[in-house]
Coordinates of C-alpha atoms in Angstrom, one line a residue:
X5 CA 74.5 49.2 169.9
X6 CA 72.1 51.6 171.6
X7 CA 70.6 54.0 169.0
X8 CA 71.3 57.6 169.9
X9 CA 68.5 59.8 168.8
X10 CA 68.6 63.5 169.5
X11 CA 66.2 65.5 171.6
X12 CA 66.6 68.8 173.2
X13 CA 64.5 69.4 176.4
X14 CA 66.0 72.8 176.7
X15 CA 63.7 75.8 176.4
X16 CA 65.3 78.7 174.6
X17 CA 64.4 82.0 173.0
X18 CA 65.3 83.7 169.7
X19 CA 63.8 86.0 167.2
X20 CA 62.3 84.3 164.1
X21 CA 61.3 85.9 160.9
X22 CA 58.4 83.9 159.5
X23 CA 59.0 83.0 155.9
X24 CA 57.0 81.7 153.0
X25 CA 57.3 78.4 151.1
X26 CA 54.5 76.7 153.1
X27 CA 52.3 73.9 151.8
X28 CA 48.7 73.1 152.8
X29 CA 46.6 70.3 151.4
X30 CA 43.1 71.2 150.2
X31 CA 40.8 70.6 147.3
X32 CA 38.5 67.8 145.9
X33 CA 35.1 67.9 144.3
X34 CA 32.5 68.7 146.9
X35 CA 28.7 68.4 147.2
X36 CA 26.0 70.2 149.0
X37 CA 26.1 69.6 152.7
X38 CA 29.8 69.0 153.0
X39 CA 31.9 71.2 155.2
X40 CA 33.5 74.2 153.7
X41 CA 37.1 74.0 152.5
X42 CA 40.0 76.5 152.5
X43 CA 41.8 77.3 149.3
X44 CA 45.6 77.3 149.1
X45 CA 46.6 80.9 148.9
X46 CA 47.7 81.9 145.3
X47 CA 50.6 84.4 145.3
X48 CA 49.4 87.9 144.5
X49 CA 51.9 88.1 141.6
X50 CA 50.2 85.1 140.0
X51 CA 46.8 86.7 140.2
X52 CA 48.2 90.0 138.8
X53 CA 49.9 88.2 135.9
X54 CA 46.7 86.3 135.1
X55 CA 44.1 89.0 135.6
X56 CA 44.6 92.2 133.4
X57 CA 42.0 94.2 135.3
X58 CA 43.7 93.4 138.6
X59 CA 47.0 94.5 137.2
X60 CA 45.5 97.8 136.0
X61 CA 43.8 98.3 139.4
X62 CA 47.1 97.9 141.2
X63 CA 48.7 100.5 138.9
X64 CA 45.9 102.9 139.6
X65 CA 46.3 102.4 143.3
X66 CA 50.0 103.1 143.1
X67 CA 49.3 106.2 141.2
X68 CA 46.8 107.7 143.6
X69 CA 48.9 107.0 146.6
X70 CA 51.4 109.5 145.3
X71 CA 48.9 112.1 144.1
X72 CA 47.4 115.1 146.0
X73 CA 44.0 113.3 146.1
X74 CA 44.5 109.7 147.3
X75 CA 41.1 108.4 146.1
X76 CA 40.3 105.8 143.5
X77 CA 37.3 107.4 141.7
X78 CA 34.7 105.6 139.7
X79 CA 35.8 105.3 136.1
X80 CA 33.8 106.9 133.4
X81 CA 32.4 103.5 132.3
X82 CA 30.7 103.2 135.7
X83 CA 29.2 106.7 135.7
X84 CA 25.7 106.6 134.3
X85 CA 25.4 110.3 133.5
X86 CA 26.8 113.8 134.0
X87 CA 24.9 114.2 137.2
X88 CA 26.7 111.3 138.9
X89 CA 30.0 112.7 137.6
X90 CA 29.2 116.1 139.2
X91 CA 28.1 114.5 142.5
X92 CA 31.4 112.7 142.7
X93 CA 33.3 115.9 142.0
X94 CA 31.4 117.9 144.6
X95 CA 32.0 115.2 147.3
X96 CA 35.7 115.0 146.6
X97 CA 35.9 118.8 147.1
X98 CA 34.6 118.5 150.7
X99 CA 37.1 118.4 153.5
X100 CA 34.8 116.5 155.9
X101 CA 34.2 113.8 153.2
X102 CA 38.0 113.3 152.9
X103 CA 38.7 113.5 156.6
X104 CA 40.2 110.0 156.7
X105 CA 41.9 110.1 153.3
X106 CA 45.3 110.3 155.0
X107 CA 46.7 109.3 158.4
X108 CA 46.0 112.0 160.9
X109 CA 49.4 111.8 162.6
X110 CA 51.7 111.5 159.6
X111 CA 49.7 112.7 156.6
X112 CA 50.5 109.4 154.8
X113 CA 48.2 108.7 151.9
X114 CA 45.7 105.8 152.4
X115 CA 43.8 103.5 150.1
X116 CA 40.4 105.2 149.6
X117 CA 37.9 104.2 146.9
X118 CA 34.5 105.5 145.7
X119 CA 32.1 102.6 145.9
X120 CA 28.7 103.9 145.0
X121 CA 27.0 107.0 143.5
X122 CA 23.2 107.0 143.2
X123 CA 20.2 109.2 143.1
X124 CA 18.4 109.4 146.5
X125 CA 14.8 108.2 146.3
X126 CA 12.0 110.4 147.5
X127 CA 11.3 108.2 150.5
X128 CA 15.0 108.5 151.6
X129 CA 15.0 112.3 151.4
X130 CA 11.8 112.5 153.4
X131 CA 13.1 110.2 156.1
X132 CA 16.3 112.3 156.3
X133 CA 14.3 115.5 156.2
X134 CA 16.1 116.9 153.2
X135 CA 14.9 119.5 150.7
X136 CA 15.4 117.6 147.5
X137 CA 12.0 117.9 145.9
X138 CA 13.5 118.3 142.4
X139 CA 15.4 115.0 142.5
X140 CA 18.8 116.7 142.7
X141 CA 20.3 114.9 145.7
X142 CA 22.9 112.1 145.3
X143 CA 24.4 109.6 147.7
X144 CA 28.2 109.2 147.3
X145 CA 29.9 106.5 149.2
X146 CA 33.7 106.3 150.0
X147 CA 35.5 103.3 151.7
X148 CA 38.8 103.6 153.5
X149 CA 40.7 100.3 153.4
X150 CA 43.0 101.3 156.3
X151 CA 40.5 102.5 158.9
X152 CA 37.8 100.1 157.5
X153 CA 35.2 102.9 157.6
X154 CA 32.6 104.0 155.1
X155 CA 32.0 107.7 154.6
X156 CA 28.7 108.8 152.9
X157 CA 28.0 112.3 151.5
X158 CA 24.7 113.6 150.4
X159 CA 25.2 116.1 147.5
X160 CA 22.8 118.7 146.1
X161 CA 23.9 119.0 142.4
X162 CA 21.7 122.0 141.8
X163 CA 23.0 124.0 144.7
X164 CA 26.4 122.5 144.1
X165 CA 27.1 121.7 147.7
X166 CA 27.4 118.9 150.2
X167 CA 24.4 118.7 152.5
X168 CA 25.7 116.3 155.1
X169 CA 28.5 113.8 155.7
X170 CA 28.0 110.6 157.8
X171 CA 30.8 108.3 159.1
X172 CA 29.8 104.7 159.2
X173 CA 32.5 103.1 161.4
X174 CA 33.4 99.5 160.5
X175 CA 30.6 99.4 158.0
X176 CA 31.2 97.5 154.8
X177 CA 30.2 99.4 151.6
X178 CA 28.3 98.3 148.5
X179 CA 31.0 97.1 146.0
X180 CA 31.6 99.0 142.8
X181 CA 31.4 97.1 139.5
X182 CA 35.2 97.0 139.1
X183 CA 35.8 95.2 142.4
X184 CA 33.1 92.7 141.6
X185 CA 34.7 91.8 138.3
X186 CA 38.1 91.5 140.1
X187 CA 36.6 89.3 142.8
X188 CA 35.0 87.0 140.1
X189 CA 38.3 86.7 138.3
X190 CA 40.2 85.9 141.5
X191 CA 37.8 83.1 142.2
X192 CA 38.1 81.7 138.7
X193 CA 41.9 81.9 138.9
X194 CA 42.0 79.8 142.0
X195 CA 42.8 76.1 141.2
X196 CA 40.4 74.6 143.7
X197 CA 37.5 76.6 142.3
X198 CA 38.3 75.6 138.7
X199 CA 38.3 72.0 139.8
X200 CA 35.0 72.3 141.7
X201 CA 33.2 73.9 138.8
X202 CA 34.8 71.9 136.0
X203 CA 32.7 71.7 132.9
X204 CA 29.8 73.4 134.6
X205 CA 31.5 76.8 134.7
X206 CA 30.1 77.8 131.3
X207 CA 26.5 77.4 132.6
X208 CA 27.1 79.1 135.9
X209 CA 25.4 82.4 136.7
X210 CA 27.4 84.7 139.0
X211 CA 25.9 86.8 141.8
X212 CA 27.5 88.6 144.7
X213 CA 26.5 88.3 148.3
X214 CA 27.6 90.2 151.4
X215 CA 30.2 88.5 153.6
X216 CA 32.6 89.4 156.4
X217 CA 36.2 88.7 157.2
X218 CA 35.9 89.0 161.0
X219 CA 39.4 87.8 161.7
X220 CA 41.5 89.6 159.1
X221 CA 39.1 92.7 159.2
X222 CA 39.5 92.9 155.4
X223 CA 36.9 93.9 152.8
X224 CA 35.5 90.6 151.6
X225 CA 32.7 89.5 149.3
X226 CA 31.0 86.1 148.5
X227 CA 31.2 85.3 144.8
X228 CA 28.3 82.8 144.2
X229 CA 28.3 80.5 141.2
X230 CA 24.8 79.3 140.6
X231 CA 24.2 76.1 138.8
X232 CA 20.9 74.2 138.1
X233 CA 20.4 72.8 141.5
X234 CA 23.1 74.1 143.8
X235 CA 25.5 77.0 144.3
X236 CA 29.2 77.3 145.0
X237 CA 30.1 80.1 147.5
X238 CA 33.6 81.5 147.3
X239 CA 34.8 84.2 149.8
X240 CA 37.3 86.6 148.2
X241 CA 39.6 88.9 150.2
X242 CA 39.7 92.3 148.4
X243 CA 42.6 93.7 150.5
X244 CA 45.1 91.0 149.7
X245 CA 43.3 89.7 146.5
X246 CA 43.0 85.9 147.1
X247 CA 40.2 83.4 147.6
X248 CA 39.9 82.3 151.3
X249 CA 37.7 79.2 150.8
X250 CA 34.5 77.8 149.3
X251 CA 31.4 75.8 150.1
X252 CA 28.6 74.2 148.2
X253 CA 25.0 75.0 149.2
X254 CA 21.5 74.8 147.9
X255 CA 20.2 77.5 145.6
X256 CA 20.0 81.0 147.2
X257 CA 16.6 81.5 148.9
X258 CA 15.5 84.9 150.0
X259 CA 13.2 83.4 152.5
X260 CA 16.0 81.3 154.1
X261 CA 19.1 83.4 153.6
X262 CA 22.5 81.6 153.7
X263 CA 25.4 83.6 155.0
X264 CA 29.0 82.4 154.9
X265 CA 31.8 84.4 156.4
X266 CA 35.5 84.0 156.9
X267 CA 35.1 82.9 160.5
X268 CA 32.3 80.4 159.9
X269 CA 34.1 78.9 156.9
X270 CA 37.4 78.5 158.8
X271 CA 35.7 77.1 161.9
X272 CA 33.8 74.6 159.9
X273 CA 36.9 73.5 158.0
X274 CA 39.0 73.1 161.2
X275 CA 36.4 71.2 163.1
X276 CA 35.7 68.8 160.3
X277 CA 39.3 68.1 159.3
X278 CA 41.6 68.6 162.3
X279 CA 39.8 68.8 165.7
X280 CA 40.0 65.3 167.2
X281 CA 41.0 63.9 163.8
X282 CA 44.3 62.1 163.5
X283 CA 46.5 63.3 160.6
X284 CA 49.4 61.1 159.4
X285 CA 52.4 62.6 157.8
X286 CA 55.2 60.5 156.1
X287 CA 58.3 62.4 155.0
X288 CA 62.1 61.9 155.0
X289 CA 61.9 58.5 156.8
X290 CA 59.6 60.1 159.4
X291 CA 56.1 58.9 160.2
X292 CA 54.2 61.4 162.4
X293 CA 50.7 61.5 163.8
X294 CA 49.2 64.8 164.8
X295 CA 45.9 65.8 166.3
X296 CA 44.4 69.3 167.1
X297 CA 43.3 69.2 170.7
X298 CA 40.6 71.1 172.4
X299 CA 42.9 73.4 174.4
X300 CA 46.5 72.1 174.2
X301 CA 47.2 73.1 170.6
X302 CA 48.6 70.7 168.0
X303 CA 49.8 67.5 169.6
X304 CA 52.3 65.3 167.8
X305 CA 52.0 61.6 168.7
X306 CA 53.9 58.4 167.9
X307 CA 56.6 60.1 165.9
X308 CA 58.8 57.4 164.3
X309 CA 62.1 57.7 162.6
X310 CA 63.1 54.7 160.4
X311 CA 60.4 52.7 162.0
X312 CA 61.3 53.3 165.6
X313 CA 59.2 55.5 167.9
X314 CA 61.3 58.3 169.3
X315 CA 58.6 60.6 170.6
X316 CA 55.4 59.4 172.1
X317 CA 53.7 62.8 172.6
X318 CA 54.5 66.5 172.6
X319 CA 52.3 69.6 173.0
X320 CA 52.0 73.0 174.7
X321 CA 49.5 72.8 177.5
X322 CA 49.6 76.5 178.4
X323 CA 51.2 79.8 177.8
X324 CA 52.0 81.5 181.1
X325 CA 52.2 85.3 180.8
X326 CA 53.5 87.6 183.5
X327 CA 54.3 91.3 183.5
X328 CA 57.4 93.1 184.7
X329 CA 55.4 95.6 186.8
X330 CA 53.5 92.9 188.7
X331 CA 54.9 90.5 191.3
X332 CA 52.0 88.1 190.8
X333 CA 51.3 85.8 187.9
X334 CA 49.6 87.4 185.0
X335 CA 47.4 84.9 183.2
X336 CA 47.3 81.6 181.3
X337 CA 46.6 81.4 177.6
X338 CA 45.6 78.3 175.6
X339 CA 45.5 77.3 172.0
X340 CA 43.0 74.9 170.5
X341 CA 39.9 74.2 168.5
X342 CA 37.6 77.1 167.4
X343 CA 34.4 75.6 168.8
X344 CA 33.4 73.6 171.9
X345 CA 36.7 74.7 173.5
X346 CA 38.0 76.9 176.3
X347 CA 40.9 78.1 174.2
X348 CA 41.0 81.8 173.6
X349 CA 43.4 81.5 170.6
X350 CA 42.1 79.2 167.9
X351 CA 43.3 77.5 164.8
X352 CA 42.0 79.2 161.6
X353 CA 43.9 77.2 159.0
X354 CA 45.1 73.7 158.8
X355 CA 48.6 72.4 159.4
X356 CA 51.4 73.7 157.1
X357 CA 54.7 72.3 156.0
X358 CA 57.8 74.4 155.7
X359 CA 61.2 73.3 154.4
X360 CA 64.2 73.7 156.7
X361 CA 67.4 74.8 155.0
X362 CA 70.8 74.7 156.7
X363 CA 73.9 76.0 155.0
X364 CA 72.1 76.3 151.8
X365 CA 70.9 72.7 151.7
X366 CA 67.5 71.1 152.6
X367 CA 67.9 69.3 155.9
X368 CA 64.3 68.7 157.1
X369 CA 60.8 70.1 157.5
X370 CA 58.7 71.9 160.0
X371 CA 55.0 71.0 160.8
X372 CA 53.3 74.3 161.8
X373 CA 49.8 75.3 163.1
X374 CA 48.8 78.9 163.7
X375 CA 46.5 80.2 166.5
X376 CA 45.1 83.6 166.9
X377 CA 42.8 85.7 169.1
X378 CA 39.6 86.8 167.3
X379 CA 40.8 90.1 165.9
X380 CA 44.6 89.8 166.0
X381 CA 46.8 92.0 165.3
X382 CA 44.7 94.6 167.1
X383 CA 46.1 95.5 170.6
X384 CA 45.4 93.0 173.4
X385 CA 45.0 90.2 171.0
X386 CA 47.4 87.3 170.7
X387 CA 48.9 84.9 168.2
X388 CA 50.9 81.7 168.8
X389 CA 52.2 78.8 166.8
X390 CA 53.1 75.2 167.3
X391 CA 56.2 74.4 165.3
X392 CA 57.7 70.9 165.2
X393 CA 60.9 70.5 163.3
X394 CA 62.0 67.1 162.0
X395 CA 65.5 66.6 160.4
X396 CA 66.7 64.1 157.9
X397 CA 69.3 62.8 160.3
X398 CA 66.8 62.0 163.1
X399 CA 67.0 65.2 165.1
X400 CA 63.8 66.9 166.1
X401 CA 62.9 70.2 167.7
X402 CA 59.7 71.2 169.5
X403 CA 59.0 75.0 169.4
X404 CA 56.5 77.4 170.7
X405 CA 56.2 80.7 168.8
X406 CA 54.8 83.9 170.3
X407 CA 54.0 86.5 167.7
X408 CA 53.7 89.3 170.2
X409 CA 51.0 92.1 169.8
X410 CA 49.6 91.8 173.3
X411 CA 48.7 94.7 175.5
X412 CA 52.2 96.2 175.6
X413 CA 55.9 95.2 175.7
X414 CA 56.2 94.2 179.4
X415 CA 54.7 90.7 179.1
X416 CA 56.9 87.6 179.5
X417 CA 55.6 84.6 177.6
X418 CA 56.5 81.2 178.9
X419 CA 55.2 78.1 177.1
X420 CA 54.6 75.0 179.1
X421 CA 55.8 72.1 177.0
X422 CA 54.7 68.5 177.8
X423 CA 57.1 66.1 176.1
X424 CA 56.5 62.3 176.6
X425 CA 59.3 60.0 175.4
X426 CA 57.2 56.9 176.0
X427 CA 57.9 53.6 177.7
X428 CA 55.8 54.4 180.7
X429 CA 56.8 52.3 183.7
X430 CA 60.2 51.4 182.4
X431 CA 63.3 52.5 184.2
X432 CA 64.5 55.9 183.3
X433 CA 67.9 57.5 183.8
X434 CA 69.1 61.1 183.5
X435 CA 72.7 62.5 183.7
X436 CA 74.7 65.4 182.6
X437 CA 77.3 64.4 180.1
X438 CA 80.0 66.2 178.2
X439 CA 83.4 67.8 178.7
X440 CA 86.4 67.5 176.4
X441 CA 86.6 63.8 176.8
X442 CA 82.9 63.2 176.6
X443 CA 82.7 61.6 180.0
X444 CA 79.9 62.0 182.5
X445 CA 80.4 65.0 184.8
X446 CA 79.9 64.8 188.5
X447 CA 78.1 68.2 188.5
X448 CA 74.6 69.5 188.9
X449 CA 72.2 68.4 186.1
X450 CA 71.3 71.9 185.3
X451 CA 72.0 73.2 181.8
X452 CA 71.1 76.8 182.5
X453 CA 72.5 78.0 185.8
X454 CA 72.3 81.8 185.4
X455 CA 69.3 84.1 185.8
X456 CA 70.3 86.2 182.9
X457 CA 70.6 85.5 179.1
X458 CA 73.7 83.6 178.2
X459 CA 75.0 81.1 175.7
X460 CA 75.9 77.8 177.5
X461 CA 78.9 75.8 176.4
X462 CA 78.2 73.6 173.5
X463 CA 80.0 70.5 174.9
X464 CA 77.6 70.1 177.8
X465 CA 74.7 67.7 177.3
X466 CA 72.0 66.2 179.3
X467 CA 71.3 62.6 178.6
X468 CA 67.9 60.9 179.1
X469 CA 67.9 57.1 178.9
X470 CA 64.8 55.1 178.4
X471 CA 65.3 51.6 179.8
X472 CA 68.4 51.2 177.8
X473 CA 66.2 51.1 174.7
X474 CA 67.1 54.6 173.5
X475 CA 69.4 57.4 174.6
X476 CA 68.4 61.1 174.0
X477 CA 71.2 63.6 174.1
X478 CA 70.1 67.2 174.7
X479 CA 72.5 70.0 174.1
X480 CA 71.9 73.8 174.4
X481 CA 71.1 75.6 171.2
X482 CA 72.8 78.8 170.3
X483 CA 69.8 80.9 171.3
X484 CA 69.6 83.3 174.3
X485 CA 68.3 81.6 177.4
X486 CA 66.8 83.0 180.6
X487 CA 65.6 81.3 183.8
X488 CA 65.0 78.0 182.2
X489 CA 63.3 75.4 184.4
X490 CA 63.0 71.7 183.5
X491 CA 61.1 69.2 185.5
X492 CA 60.7 65.4 185.3
X493 CA 57.1 64.4 186.2
X494 CA 55.8 61.0 187.2
X495 CA 52.4 60.2 185.5
X496 CA 51.2 58.3 188.5
X497 CA 51.2 61.4 190.6
X498 CA 50.3 64.4 188.4
X499 CA 50.7 67.7 190.3
X500 CA 48.0 70.5 190.0
X501 CA 50.4 73.0 188.6
X502 CA 50.7 71.0 185.4
X503 CA 47.2 72.3 184.6
X504 CA 48.1 75.9 185.0
X505 CA 46.5 76.3 188.4
X506 CA 49.7 77.6 190.0
X507 CA 52.5 79.9 188.9
X508 CA 55.3 77.5 189.9
X509 CA 55.6 73.8 190.8
X510 CA 55.7 72.9 194.5
X511 CA 58.3 70.6 196.0
X512 CA 57.3 67.0 196.4
X513 CA 58.0 63.5 195.3
X514 CA 56.3 63.9 191.9
X515 CA 58.4 66.9 190.9
X516 CA 62.2 66.6 190.6
X517 CA 64.1 69.6 189.4
X518 CA 66.8 68.7 187.0
X519 CA 69.2 70.8 189.0
X520 CA 69.1 68.3 191.8
X521 CA 72.2 66.2 192.6
X522 CA 72.0 62.5 193.3
X523 CA 72.2 62.5 197.1
X524 CA 73.6 58.9 197.1
X525 CA 76.7 59.7 195.3
X526 CA 79.1 62.7 195.1
X527 CA 80.7 61.5 191.8
X528 CA 78.0 59.8 189.7
X529 CA 75.3 62.1 188.5
X530 CA 73.2 59.2 187.3
X531 CA 69.8 58.6 188.8
X532 CA 67.0 56.1 188.1
X533 CA 63.4 57.3 188.0
X534 CA 60.9 54.3 187.7
X535 CA 58.0 55.9 185.9
X536 CA 59.1 59.4 184.7
X537 CA 58.2 59.9 181.1
X538 CA 57.1 63.5 180.9
X539 CA 59.1 66.7 180.8
X540 CA 57.8 70.2 181.5
X541 CA 59.7 73.3 180.6
X542 CA 58.5 76.7 181.8
X543 CA 60.5 79.5 180.3
X544 CA 61.8 81.9 179.3
X545 CA 60.9 85.0 181.2
X546 CA 61.5 87.5 178.5
X547 CA 59.8 90.8 177.5
X548 CA 57.7 90.5 174.4
X549 CA 58.6 92.3 171.2
X550 CA 56.8 93.2 168.0
X551 CA 58.8 90.4 166.3
X552 CA 58.0 86.7 166.6
X553 CA 59.7 84.9 169.5
X554 CA 60.3 81.2 169.5
X555 CA 60.7 79.1 172.6
X556 CA 62.1 75.7 171.8
X557 CA 62.4 72.2 173.2
X558 CA 64.0 69.4 171.2
X559 CA 67.2 69.9 169.2
X560 CA 70.6 68.3 169.4

């Protein structure tokens, strides 16, 4: 009996809403010199339930967003005297100081927060050429979480007026005491941090250091737990209220400052644990190896179901992007490692697992890796995903996910999949198979024959046979299809277009379109290819949207 294991080599397109319920492995007691680690995100609801001050902060934020003045002011406990209270009041009465308190186009209230109020020193007033000889000038600092800008007002409390307002674009502010306390509690409420500190937590001194979240563009801070001979740095995101990751270092030294940011931590973690490092996953009778490549995204290798290899290798070697207003090819995009790589879109977290539910029941799992441009989701930045689905019954599906957010809505994103079934050098066969009686059909091999979206008949299959050792049935999924191309490639004669050098494959002996008929027979669509083991799909040509789009290969 020849085992029949499902594979779809059809590239399709549909809209996917990304869900939650993902897992990521992390943790373990670390030492100085080890690479940083990422913390598993704790749901915001869990932090709010466990941290009373965060819960009160969220309520205050909800309140001010519906008030005439959408600004979180410093509470009375953080104001040192009546002069600071007056300085805050005067600044909040100035229209220039509140210029960005609301969206300019809609008037929607935004998250604004007073971060610092302090008396200006004599040296500062002299440098700014201010007449503040009586020590009556105060600095009031406001941060806008939406525009990510800091606004500073200099207030004369004797004259009761604002002397000047400065806009510090993309400048992070000094944190107020309330946010520092919240950041500390978020760090301590993160399981990995509790584990790292252990019994030493009681002896730890806490300080706060500047940090940046260059990729999320959120307000972040480094919470540093100082022990006798080392320090644990934890980066906390104060927009979404979670700990990003952590790293052990030596004691802080002002002469040799140590700086840890979101990007440096993520890069270090990915390079140490995923780039060129084989990961082994065993689940639901599947055993799967994966490896993050330099510029071909996450490659799945030697996937076995019930002990038998059914997939030797699969990856996305390129994303081809073209535009509706251009006849020529647009550009090629690549996914890969964050360092020592030519990829413009890099991994920033490890692989994740997501349950697959069909008809209300668990039916398998998806192995996912996310790749982004440096400052996605700003315009002209990109985000892609590798998504490999493995089902309990032996089916598997290979997906490329485009999250949109490019330079407009006229781009067509076409992933180039490379899928290797293995058994190089063995005789291969391919045929179209289907119909009401399940007999081979003497027709073109093509699954998609139209140049417009359509749903192909579900009883049509393509069958790929690997030296009689395994048969792969590929049937069209229910998704919309457009201009799908599928090619069989001989590894002994690799064409240049595989490397993204050309927009379309040339004709030649190494490239055999699946729409070709067997010239030796008008009735039998079967054809033997001695060394063909690799499949390339280039499609679909479809305008991008603001919703994620998934192009797939690999489902029965």
